[in-house]
XYZ file of C-alpha atoms in Angstrom:
707
model
C 76.993 -17.325 97.806
C 76.941 -13.607 98.616
C 80.368 -13.141 96.968
C 79.443 -14.894 93.719
C 78.769 -12.786 90.638
C 75.115 -12.398 89.753
C 73.872 -15.194 87.490
C 71.052 -15.403 85.022
C 68.444 -18.165 85.153
C 69.477 -21.221 83.156
C 66.700 -20.993 80.581
C 68.561 -19.328 77.760
C 68.535 -22.441 75.592
C 64.760 -22.285 75.445
C 64.723 -18.757 74.043
C 64.636 -18.199 70.260
C 67.821 -16.841 68.726
C 68.990 -15.234 65.504
C 72.148 -16.416 63.736
C 73.005 -18.489 66.814
C 73.050 -15.452 69.136
C 70.250 -14.827 71.610
C 69.518 -11.210 72.605
C 70.281 -10.708 76.310
C 67.117 -8.617 76.542
C 65.136 -11.743 75.783
C 67.056 -13.665 78.412
C 66.485 -10.938 80.949
C 62.779 -11.297 80.348
C 62.855 -14.737 81.983
C 64.027 -13.418 85.325
C 61.848 -13.875 88.405
C 59.984 -10.703 89.360
C 60.332 -11.368 93.026
C 62.485 -9.507 95.545
C 66.181 -8.878 95.082
C 68.650 -11.723 95.204
C 71.899 -12.533 93.561
C 71.976 -16.062 92.268
C 69.895 -18.446 90.264
C 68.280 -19.856 93.446
C 64.806 -18.565 94.264
C 64.405 -16.105 97.120
C 61.800 -16.379 99.809
C 59.420 -14.060 97.968
C 59.905 -15.475 94.434
C 57.344 -17.680 92.791
C 57.985 -21.347 92.120
C 59.257 -21.928 88.575
C 57.549 -24.774 86.775
C 59.027 -26.113 83.542
C 56.766 -28.158 81.305
C 57.480 -30.121 78.176
C 56.233 -28.889 74.795
C 52.780 -30.176 73.979
C 54.120 -31.331 70.661
C 57.721 -32.385 70.349
C 59.624 -30.041 68.014
C 60.351 -31.714 64.699
C 63.848 -31.618 63.254
C 64.416 -31.761 59.505
C 64.724 -35.209 57.948
C 68.285 -36.611 58.116
C 69.239 -33.710 60.412
C 71.472 -35.904 62.622
C 73.098 -37.639 59.648
C 73.745 -34.369 57.740
C 75.096 -32.600 60.817
C 77.421 -35.454 61.730
C 78.641 -35.654 58.121
C 79.551 -31.945 58.136
C 81.388 -32.220 61.452
C 83.211 -35.383 60.297
C 84.392 -33.703 57.078
C 85.417 -30.535 58.911
C 87.459 -32.413 61.529
C 89.079 -34.465 58.755
C 89.949 -31.300 56.839
C 91.535 -29.715 59.912
C 93.616 -32.834 60.537
C 94.710 -32.971 56.889
C 95.527 -29.219 56.865
C 93.244 -28.494 53.932
C 90.555 -25.780 53.561
C 87.134 -26.412 55.035
C 84.369 -26.189 52.459
C 81.677 -25.234 54.972
C 81.008 -21.782 56.475
C 82.849 -21.600 59.814
C 79.973 -19.753 61.450
C 77.656 -22.574 60.380
C 80.024 -25.134 61.920
C 80.211 -23.143 65.147
C 76.433 -23.051 65.280
C 76.256 -26.813 64.785
C 78.742 -27.306 67.587
C 76.874 -24.974 69.902
C 73.462 -26.343 69.050
C 74.499 -29.972 69.093
C 76.799 -30.044 72.103
C 76.820 -26.929 74.267
C 73.143 -26.122 74.094
C 72.382 -29.716 74.947
C 74.544 -29.307 78.054
C 72.747 -26.016 78.830
C 69.373 -27.756 78.640
C 70.350 -30.742 80.728
C 73.363 -30.561 82.964
C 73.692 -26.795 83.598
C 69.954 -26.373 84.166
C 70.100 -28.812 87.044
C 73.085 -27.068 88.665
C 72.127 -23.563 89.729
C 75.668 -22.587 90.636
C 76.943 -23.089 87.090
C 76.731 -20.214 84.542
C 74.985 -20.720 81.193
C 77.395 -21.849 78.478
C 75.469 -19.663 76.002
C 75.763 -16.519 78.116
C 79.374 -17.243 78.849
C 80.069 -17.670 75.127
C 78.444 -14.334 74.337
C 80.432 -12.597 77.053
C 83.702 -14.090 75.839
C 82.957 -13.197 72.192
C 82.087 -9.628 73.156
C 85.143 -9.129 75.409
C 87.839 -10.820 73.334
C 86.710 -10.303 69.743
C 84.199 -7.500 69.137
C 85.624 -5.231 71.844
C 89.026 -5.457 70.187
C 89.629 -2.046 68.622
C 91.133 -3.355 65.416
C 88.460 -6.002 64.860
C 85.656 -3.587 65.671
C 87.028 -0.820 63.423
C 87.517 -3.167 60.464
C 84.061 -4.678 60.967
C 82.300 -1.306 61.169
C 84.337 0.110 58.244
C 83.339 -2.887 56.150
C 79.664 -2.519 57.044
C 79.680 1.221 56.288
C 81.478 0.615 52.992
C 78.819 -1.903 51.934
C 76.044 0.552 52.846
C 77.790 3.364 50.950
C 78.068 1.150 47.859
C 74.396 0.270 48.088
C 73.494 3.974 48.342
C 75.529 4.567 45.189
C 73.445 1.994 43.345
C 75.628 -1.114 43.626
C 74.204 -4.521 44.578
C 75.478 -5.818 47.952
C 74.945 -8.893 50.118
C 72.080 -7.704 52.285
C 71.875 -10.988 54.244
C 75.519 -10.506 55.318
C 74.714 -6.970 56.502
C 71.646 -8.251 58.317
C 73.696 -10.972 60.090
C 76.492 -8.601 61.098
C 74.213 -5.858 62.411
C 72.031 -8.376 64.215
C 75.162 -9.750 65.874
C 76.176 -6.245 67.034
C 72.680 -5.711 68.369
C 72.707 -9.046 70.254
C 76.067 -8.184 71.745
C 74.702 -4.815 72.881
C 77.389 -2.830 71.012
C 75.183 -1.734 68.074
C 74.538 1.834 69.246
C 78.005 2.729 70.552
C 80.086 1.010 67.866
C 77.927 1.327 64.721
C 74.908 3.639 64.937
C 76.759 6.793 65.917
C 79.285 6.526 63.053
C 76.570 5.440 60.623
C 74.456 8.529 61.394
C 77.478 10.857 61.152
C 78.415 9.500 57.716
C 74.770 9.625 56.613
C 74.604 13.257 57.728
C 77.727 14.202 55.736
C 76.591 12.269 52.664
C 73.151 13.873 52.443
C 74.397 17.357 53.391
C 76.763 17.292 50.386
C 74.169 15.630 48.136
C 71.513 18.201 49.069
C 73.801 21.143 48.263
C 74.887 19.616 44.941
C 71.464 18.512 43.674
C 69.741 21.793 44.635
C 72.082 23.474 42.141
C 71.778 20.813 39.435
C 68.112 19.800 39.412
C 64.728 21.413 39.006
C 62.421 21.323 42.041
C 60.144 18.432 40.912
C 63.177 16.224 40.114
C 64.832 17.155 43.398
C 61.717 16.348 45.444
C 61.323 13.059 43.590
C 64.932 12.238 44.543
C 64.278 13.131 48.213
C 61.226 10.873 48.248
C 63.259 8.068 46.692
C 66.013 8.472 49.308
C 63.493 8.362 52.155
C 61.972 5.169 50.747
C 65.438 3.601 50.375
C 66.408 4.394 53.977
C 63.059 3.074 55.218
C 63.726 -0.147 53.320
C 67.199 -0.450 54.933
C 65.616 -0.237 58.373
C 63.182 -3.014 57.466
C 65.854 -5.215 55.829
C 68.974 -5.037 57.985
C 69.201 -2.029 60.323
C 67.925 -2.128 63.889
C 64.482 -0.554 64.276
C 65.823 1.861 66.894
C 67.825 3.526 64.074
C 64.715 4.413 62.060
C 63.789 7.660 63.811
C 67.256 9.330 63.874
C 68.070 8.061 60.346
C 64.887 9.413 58.717
C 65.240 12.668 60.724
C 68.788 13.023 59.372
C 67.680 12.554 55.729
C 64.756 14.956 56.177
C 66.960 17.602 57.782
C 69.766 17.530 55.207
C 67.699 17.077 52.027
C 64.636 19.123 53.070
C 65.037 21.104 56.283
C 68.178 22.919 55.106
C 66.596 23.902 51.765
C 62.943 24.731 52.532
C 63.043 28.379 51.418
C 65.300 27.650 48.441
C 62.964 24.900 47.159
C 59.890 27.133 47.377
C 61.591 30.205 45.907
C 62.999 28.164 43.049
C 59.957 26.160 42.061
C 56.638 26.694 43.888
C 55.349 29.472 41.607
C 55.963 27.430 38.444
C 54.305 24.351 39.986
C 51.227 26.435 40.853
C 51.194 28.281 37.515
C 51.312 24.993 35.595
C 48.880 23.319 38.010
C 51.198 20.328 38.500
C 49.013 18.411 40.911
C 51.260 15.332 41.552
C 54.325 17.526 42.225
C 52.344 19.845 44.526
C 51.004 16.810 46.402
C 54.562 15.525 46.867
C 55.733 18.988 48.003
C 53.012 19.149 50.662
C 53.675 15.598 51.889
C 57.447 16.141 52.158
C 57.178 19.582 53.787
C 54.701 18.180 56.316
C 57.435 15.784 57.518
C 59.815 18.570 58.530
C 59.459 20.867 61.520
C 58.400 24.298 60.260
C 57.856 22.957 56.748
C 54.119 23.549 56.639
C 54.513 27.046 58.063
C 56.936 28.187 55.396
C 54.812 26.520 52.693
C 51.810 28.457 54.045
C 53.689 31.760 53.754
C 54.723 31.135 50.142
C 51.203 29.875 49.308
C 49.723 33.119 50.641
C 52.263 35.272 48.758
C 51.548 33.445 45.507
C 47.789 33.990 45.816
C 48.241 37.688 46.644
C 50.695 38.294 43.786
C 48.726 36.368 41.169
C 45.404 37.856 42.296
C 46.816 41.384 42.291
C 47.809 41.046 38.612
C 44.169 40.207 37.829
C 42.629 43.013 39.891
C 44.858 46.077 39.490
C 45.305 45.982 35.709
C 42.505 48.051 34.055
C 43.149 46.247 30.764
C 41.896 43.033 32.378
C 38.636 44.563 33.640
C 36.610 42.878 30.907
C 37.620 39.369 32.059
C 38.434 40.147 35.704
C 35.525 38.321 37.338
C 35.828 35.214 35.146
C 39.576 35.082 35.855
C 38.907 35.433 39.593
C 36.393 32.571 39.455
C 38.819 30.377 37.490
C 41.642 31.200 39.916
C 39.410 30.385 42.903
C 38.449 27.028 41.334
C 42.123 26.278 40.764
C 43.256 26.986 44.352
C 40.239 25.104 45.749
C 41.217 22.050 43.690
C 44.838 22.271 44.888
C 43.733 22.521 48.527
C 41.379 19.563 48.152
C 43.680 17.232 46.206
C 47.218 18.311 47.166
C 46.897 19.882 50.621
C 44.416 17.331 52.053
C 41.798 20.040 52.804
C 44.101 21.471 55.484
C 42.146 24.152 57.396
C 45.212 26.393 57.711
C 45.619 26.531 53.928
C 41.882 27.189 53.446
C 41.801 30.052 55.972
C 44.979 31.658 54.634
C 43.625 31.411 51.080
C 40.512 33.338 52.165
C 42.617 36.009 53.893
C 44.837 36.337 50.802
C 41.851 36.717 48.471
C 40.395 39.385 50.749
C 43.729 41.243 50.751
C 44.350 41.407 47.005
C 40.743 41.916 45.886
C 40.497 45.093 47.973
C 43.773 46.575 46.695
C 41.682 48.326 44.059
C 38.683 49.773 45.898
C 35.186 49.639 44.341
C 36.084 48.363 40.846
C 35.867 44.610 41.630
C 32.492 45.185 43.318
C 31.207 47.039 40.250
C 32.474 44.367 37.832
C 31.014 41.521 39.891
C 27.605 43.251 39.723
C 27.946 43.553 35.927
C 29.018 39.911 35.655
C 25.910 38.825 37.574
C 23.854 41.018 35.238
C 25.340 39.281 32.172
C 24.400 35.884 33.615
C 20.869 36.849 34.687
C 19.995 38.757 31.529
C 17.683 37.184 28.942
C 19.538 35.748 25.979
C 22.241 34.160 28.143
C 22.183 30.669 26.631
C 25.486 29.604 28.158
C 24.072 27.729 31.114
C 21.158 25.598 32.267
C 19.310 26.517 35.470
C 21.527 24.166 37.509
C 24.734 25.556 35.991
C 23.497 29.126 36.527
C 22.848 28.317 40.189
C 26.404 26.961 40.544
C 27.834 30.087 38.883
C 25.881 32.325 41.294
C 27.165 30.303 44.263
C 30.748 30.798 43.064
C 30.167 34.528 42.556
C 28.871 34.811 46.127
C 32.155 33.338 47.410
C 34.114 36.080 45.592
C 31.537 38.657 46.772
C 32.279 37.754 50.429
C 35.860 38.981 50.084
C 34.808 42.509 49.021
C 34.801 45.278 51.633
C 32.733 47.889 49.750
C 29.563 45.837 49.344
C 27.504 49.030 49.025
C 29.209 49.675 45.642
C 28.073 46.234 44.490
C 24.560 46.990 45.715
C 24.396 50.284 43.766
C 25.478 48.755 40.441
C 23.474 45.572 40.997
C 20.372 47.651 41.692
C 20.914 49.719 38.521
C 21.291 46.593 36.364
C 18.389 44.810 38.077
C 16.173 47.831 37.327
C 17.030 47.589 33.623
C 16.305 43.857 33.556
C 12.955 44.275 35.297
C 11.736 47.349 33.415
C 12.694 46.170 29.938
C 11.619 42.581 30.637
C 15.172 41.343 30.064
C 15.430 39.039 33.055
C 16.248 35.460 32.022
C 14.453 33.856 34.961
C 12.451 35.197 37.899
C 13.523 32.118 39.888
C 17.205 32.875 39.253
C 16.668 36.534 40.228
C 14.989 35.554 43.490
C 17.646 32.917 44.175
C 20.374 35.579 43.848
C 18.369 37.894 46.106
C 18.069 35.121 48.692
C 21.849 34.535 48.596
C 22.528 38.254 49.111
C 20.044 38.381 51.983
C 21.681 35.383 53.654
C 25.129 36.924 53.225
C 24.461 40.572 54.115
C 21.182 40.606 56.034
C 17.668 41.837 55.304
C 18.650 45.547 55.384
C 20.978 45.012 52.398
C 18.260 43.514 50.182
C 15.201 45.433 51.408
C 15.316 47.884 48.468
C 15.961 45.107 45.965
C 12.989 43.163 47.326
C 10.965 46.382 47.095
C 11.741 46.536 43.349
C 10.246 43.068 42.808
C 7.259 44.027 44.911
C 6.693 47.157 42.770
C 6.709 45.063 39.581
C 4.104 42.660 40.988
C 1.881 45.500 42.254
C 2.183 47.233 38.868
C 0.712 44.159 37.167
C -2.344 44.345 39.449
C -2.672 48.097 38.818
C -2.596 47.547 35.033
C -5.369 44.914 35.227
C -7.535 47.481 37.040
C -6.518 50.246 34.589
C -7.530 48.176 31.558
C -10.956 47.597 33.109
C -11.138 51.336 33.825
C -10.275 52.158 30.188
C -13.012 49.870 28.858
C -15.547 52.054 30.663
C -14.177 55.242 29.034
C -16.080 56.809 26.110
C -12.833 57.326 24.116
C -10.278 54.635 25.071
C -7.841 55.803 22.324
C -5.574 53.840 19.949
C -2.563 53.500 22.238
C -2.307 50.540 24.605
C -0.561 52.012 27.682
C 1.386 49.944 30.239
C 2.765 51.711 33.321
C 5.163 50.475 36.017
C 4.710 52.288 39.331
C 8.144 52.566 40.984
C 8.640 53.568 44.611
C 11.312 56.263 44.473
C 13.254 55.006 47.525
C 13.695 51.488 46.116
C 14.917 52.242 42.598
C 18.082 53.915 41.294
C 17.916 57.674 40.913
C 16.987 58.701 37.364
C 17.450 62.251 36.085
C 14.053 63.465 34.768
C 14.118 64.710 31.168
C 11.344 66.922 29.856
C 10.456 65.986 26.261
C 7.639 67.013 23.930
C 5.125 64.149 23.773
C 2.352 64.187 21.152
C -1.161 65.127 22.234
C -2.476 61.545 22.334
C 0.306 60.446 24.704
C -0.259 63.454 26.992
C -3.986 62.738 27.095
C -3.372 59.088 28.029
C -0.921 60.155 30.752
C -3.583 62.397 32.289
C -6.176 59.588 32.166
C -3.828 57.263 34.047
C -2.908 59.989 36.542
C -6.592 60.588 37.298
C -7.197 56.837 37.684
C -4.182 56.206 39.957
C -4.466 59.235 42.222
C -8.174 58.495 42.595
C -7.182 55.238 44.255
C -4.062 56.528 46.072
C -4.566 60.071 47.227
C -1.577 62.011 48.532
C 0.918 60.338 46.165
C 2.899 62.122 43.481
C 3.642 60.669 40.043
C 6.783 61.640 38.126
C 7.078 60.269 34.589
C 10.508 58.848 33.713
C 10.784 59.348 29.965
C 14.298 57.826 29.840
C 12.826 54.426 30.795
C 9.903 54.450 28.339
C 9.670 52.129 25.338
C 7.064 51.388 22.675
C 6.074 49.157 19.762
C 5.471 51.135 16.539
C 3.717 49.886 13.402
C 5.202 51.091 10.107
C 4.472 50.637 6.402
C 7.179 50.294 3.732
C 7.183 49.343 0.060
C 8.041 45.793 1.136
C 5.094 45.683 3.514
C 4.241 46.240 7.202
C 6.784 46.001 10.024
C 6.790 46.514 13.782
C 9.590 48.291 15.651
C 10.437 47.752 19.306
C 11.993 51.095 20.267
C 12.687 53.497 23.135
C 10.413 56.487 23.829
C 13.042 58.846 22.330
C 13.240 56.743 19.156
C 9.417 56.735 19.072
C 9.205 60.538 19.201
C 11.732 60.881 16.348
C 10.024 58.290 14.113
C 6.544 59.762 14.696
C 7.779 63.069 13.211
C 8.086 61.346 9.825
C 4.298 60.968 9.728
C 4.316 64.731 9.128
C 7.105 64.840 6.515
C 9.842 62.846 4.749
C 12.900 64.933 5.669
C 14.022 66.860 8.791
C 17.290 68.422 9.906
C 18.992 67.658 13.222
C 17.983 71.075 14.587
C 14.336 70.609 13.559
C 14.126 67.210 15.261
C 15.742 68.646 18.409
C 13.278 71.529 18.511
C 10.234 69.307 17.916
C 11.093 66.518 20.397
C 12.892 68.476 23.150
C 15.357 65.585 23.603
C 18.713 66.531 25.200
C 21.523 67.039 22.633
C 23.758 63.982 23.356
C 20.752 61.724 23.864
C 19.275 62.834 20.524
C 22.555 62.202 18.670
C 22.681 58.629 20.041
C 18.990 58.148 19.153
C 19.465 59.301 15.540
C 22.638 57.210 15.291
C 20.665 54.069 16.241
C 17.982 54.823 13.607
C 20.227 55.943 10.723
C 23.665 54.341 11.286
C 22.860 50.970 12.897
C 21.933 47.594 11.404
C 18.250 48.509 10.922
C 18.408 51.859 9.049
C 14.865 53.196 9.128
C 16.220 56.685 8.379
C 18.819 57.779 5.832
C 21.419 60.325 7.010
C 22.750 62.951 4.677
C 25.736 63.263 4.484
C 26.660 59.654 5.273
C 28.814 58.939 8.279
C 28.890 57.197 11.654
C 28.559 60.335 13.790
C 25.630 62.749 13.873
C 26.749 66.359 13.332
C 24.920 69.687 13.414
C 23.162 70.380 10.099
C 22.763 66.678 9.165
C 19.498 65.867 7.420
C 17.415 62.702 7.936
C 15.092 61.137 5.346
C 12.533 58.376 5.875
C 13.772 55.146 4.233
C 10.732 53.882 2.299
C 12.822 51.066 0.768
C 13.687 49.619 4.197
C 13.941 45.794 4.143
C 14.383 43.226 6.917
C 13.777 39.482 7.162
C 11.950 39.846 10.518
C 8.470 41.277 11.032
C 9.183 42.685 14.532
C 12.555 44.403 14.775
C 14.209 45.618 17.969
C 16.301 48.748 17.406
C 18.730 49.084 20.310
C 19.633 52.516 21.598
C 23.320 53.295 21.027
C 24.967 53.086 24.463
C 27.996 55.131 25.421
C 29.917 52.147 26.818
C 28.412 52.113 30.287
C 28.622 55.866 30.085
C 31.466 57.295 32.097
C 28.994 59.774 33.590
C 26.747 56.894 34.618
C 29.630 55.117 36.350
C 30.767 58.286 38.083
C 27.245 59.216 39.192
C 26.642 55.719 40.615
C 29.955 55.823 42.481
C 29.246 59.344 43.747
C 25.854 58.247 45.048
C 27.585 55.439 46.956
C 30.036 57.896 48.506
C 27.168 60.256 49.385
C 25.318 57.389 51.079
C 28.509 56.506 52.961
C 28.765 60.046 54.293
C 25.220 59.831 55.621
C 26.030 56.489 57.264
C 29.213 57.887 58.860
C 27.311 60.929 60.163
C 24.548 58.736 61.578
C 27.085 56.402 63.243
C 28.976 59.331 64.851
C 25.774 60.894 66.213
C 24.549 57.488 67.458
C 27.813 56.814 69.312
C 28.078 60.317 70.795
C 24.444 60.295 71.893
C 25.087 57.082 73.837
C 28.521 58.009 75.277
C 27.956 61.790 75.687
C 31.737 62.407 75.919
C 34.418 60.543 73.992
C 38.067 60.924 72.910
C 38.956 61.139 69.207
C 40.810 57.783 69.043
C 38.046 55.908 70.857
C 35.413 57.455 68.576
C 37.355 56.449 65.446
C 37.860 52.925 66.803
C 34.131 52.575 67.521
C 33.306 53.843 64.022
C 35.543 51.204 62.411
C 33.662 48.537 64.370
C 30.257 49.793 63.213
C 30.865 50.757 59.580
C 30.652 47.957 57.025
C 32.701 49.628 54.269
C 36.364 50.717 54.075
C 36.974 54.288 55.163
C 40.106 56.407 55.654
C 40.849 58.235 58.928
C 40.967 61.524 56.993
C 37.383 61.009 55.767
C 36.183 60.340 59.325
C 37.903 63.513 60.520
C 36.082 65.541 57.829
C 32.712 64.141 58.897
C 33.444 64.910 62.569
C 34.347 68.509 61.625
C 31.134 68.748 59.580
C 29.025 67.622 62.556
C 30.813 70.098 64.838
C 30.004 72.884 62.346
C 26.359 71.797 62.341
C 26.239 71.780 66.180
C 25.660 68.050 66.654
C 28.777 67.885 68.860
C 31.515 70.158 70.191
C 35.177 70.015 71.174
C 36.249 70.138 74.796
C 37.610 73.604 75.626
C 40.661 72.227 77.445
C 41.297 69.110 75.358
C 40.794 69.431 71.567
C 40.868 65.607 71.176
C 37.797 65.243 73.402
C 34.235 65.607 72.026
C 30.917 66.287 73.766
C 27.483 65.464 72.392
C 25.198 68.475 71.974
C 21.619 67.548 72.825
């Protein structure tokens, strides 16, 4: 017994089989799990094997015995008569095995443990004498590969034949060594050549569609006739040759156009395919970031696009958000890199984006903006805040926002107090209370001014001569509001008298305060009489002073008006332009022309006509005067210098002694706006000159705090 070859248990006939061949793996599964032993007999440690009948007897097809016998009878007769057999030989072999040999396996062999299974023996003989034959195996594999090649080229093939052949190879345990290796090599060569050819011939969307189609086809082959163990190496081979070898080329050739044209389905397919390949997502991330930076830079750095810059940034942000959500499955890596890319390109042009965002907010919050409902306005402000987060120089935004907010509040041009306070709340949440403290102070001043005016009106009622002018004053705390250059002008006696009355009233309640009248911010409503009838004009204080002169006469020269009003030259020219060259021409200029020149004369237009009773005459603005822009920017830079100085002194006071590089590093951590090393060096030198700190005598890169 010890010298006998190892035998398998005689249960193989009970195991299911495919195409008449049972997988040895299935047979092996019926082995006893006891201790080692060679033969079919049980060892001392093995469990007793109990064989039971089926609960229900398996049913054979009707006339199975008769049909089977008929086929065998005709086949034997054909062999004896030397004529061709009309039945499939494999089918006849199966009938023979099922009908005769398997019956012996189930009955006679099962009862004799020393006898090998006829089924197993048949498999072994078939493997050794037929499939292992080099010529047979080569022809079989060549035929299988040829059929698969034809199918890949679009021809229809007998898939059931392929399934039977490959299942046979798998059952005989020669599938991997005889077929799979050659199959994968040929697949590799096929798709390597196809990838190179189609990358030259096709556009990226078509190529990716083809890759997707190929992957689906190969997946279907695995399901239909290939062994499941082939799936992983086969799909990896297709992905490598059609995608992995061409990742950079695909993105360089077509990603920009897909993004420019917002081709959502193609971008979705690109992401899904690149996610299948090792390193695919990483290279897609890099190109995604480069696209955002390049596209965003074209929006930001071109001064010609300044007018539409913020709207284009918002539209671009909406577009990339939609792509991330729909195409890139909200992948966190793509979201984070998008934010970094926006931050990079938006700060390539310092200060200007911050200024334009402030102006854009002003256009949305200003009265007369009928574009949006309250809900839409809130959504727009939320989107603006996202762009605002990317800006480094937020103090520039604050300066311009404060200037525009002041105009809206003082001229009563704010569309909605709720919207203003909502924007303030968003800024406070984003930048902290220190950022919005001055802005909040402006709102507080406006509310306090209303209370002051209620008290002033009561005060005026108790005066013996209340006057004909109804005065409204806004008390502005100098530290909260933008800096306005005072302009001394010649007010008429009634205005001066009313100013003094208010000054006496206010300082009587708030001693120790100083009032400075800002004539540039003043405005008035004037009543006028024309041949057509009475009209009211809503005008600035400068326009008021000019128009009041025409109560004293009908014609004045430019020089006479300048002398009488005391208005600064450029300001006066713009004022006269608005009154004599605009839509509502209350004055007539002689000679005619758009510009006001020295020596021009102005005549009161008694024939003035207008369909409205109250007419607003806007002051001619020098397109956001260049001086105004420069002065706002300069104030920001001045404030930054103070902040740098304060930060240096604060750090040195705490550390006492510090090296130059460490001081600069600490400053970068503390300062919230972009600053160049050269600017920091200048501020350090300035503080040394002013004796706040000193250089070390032995080491010029070392500083000491001077108490």
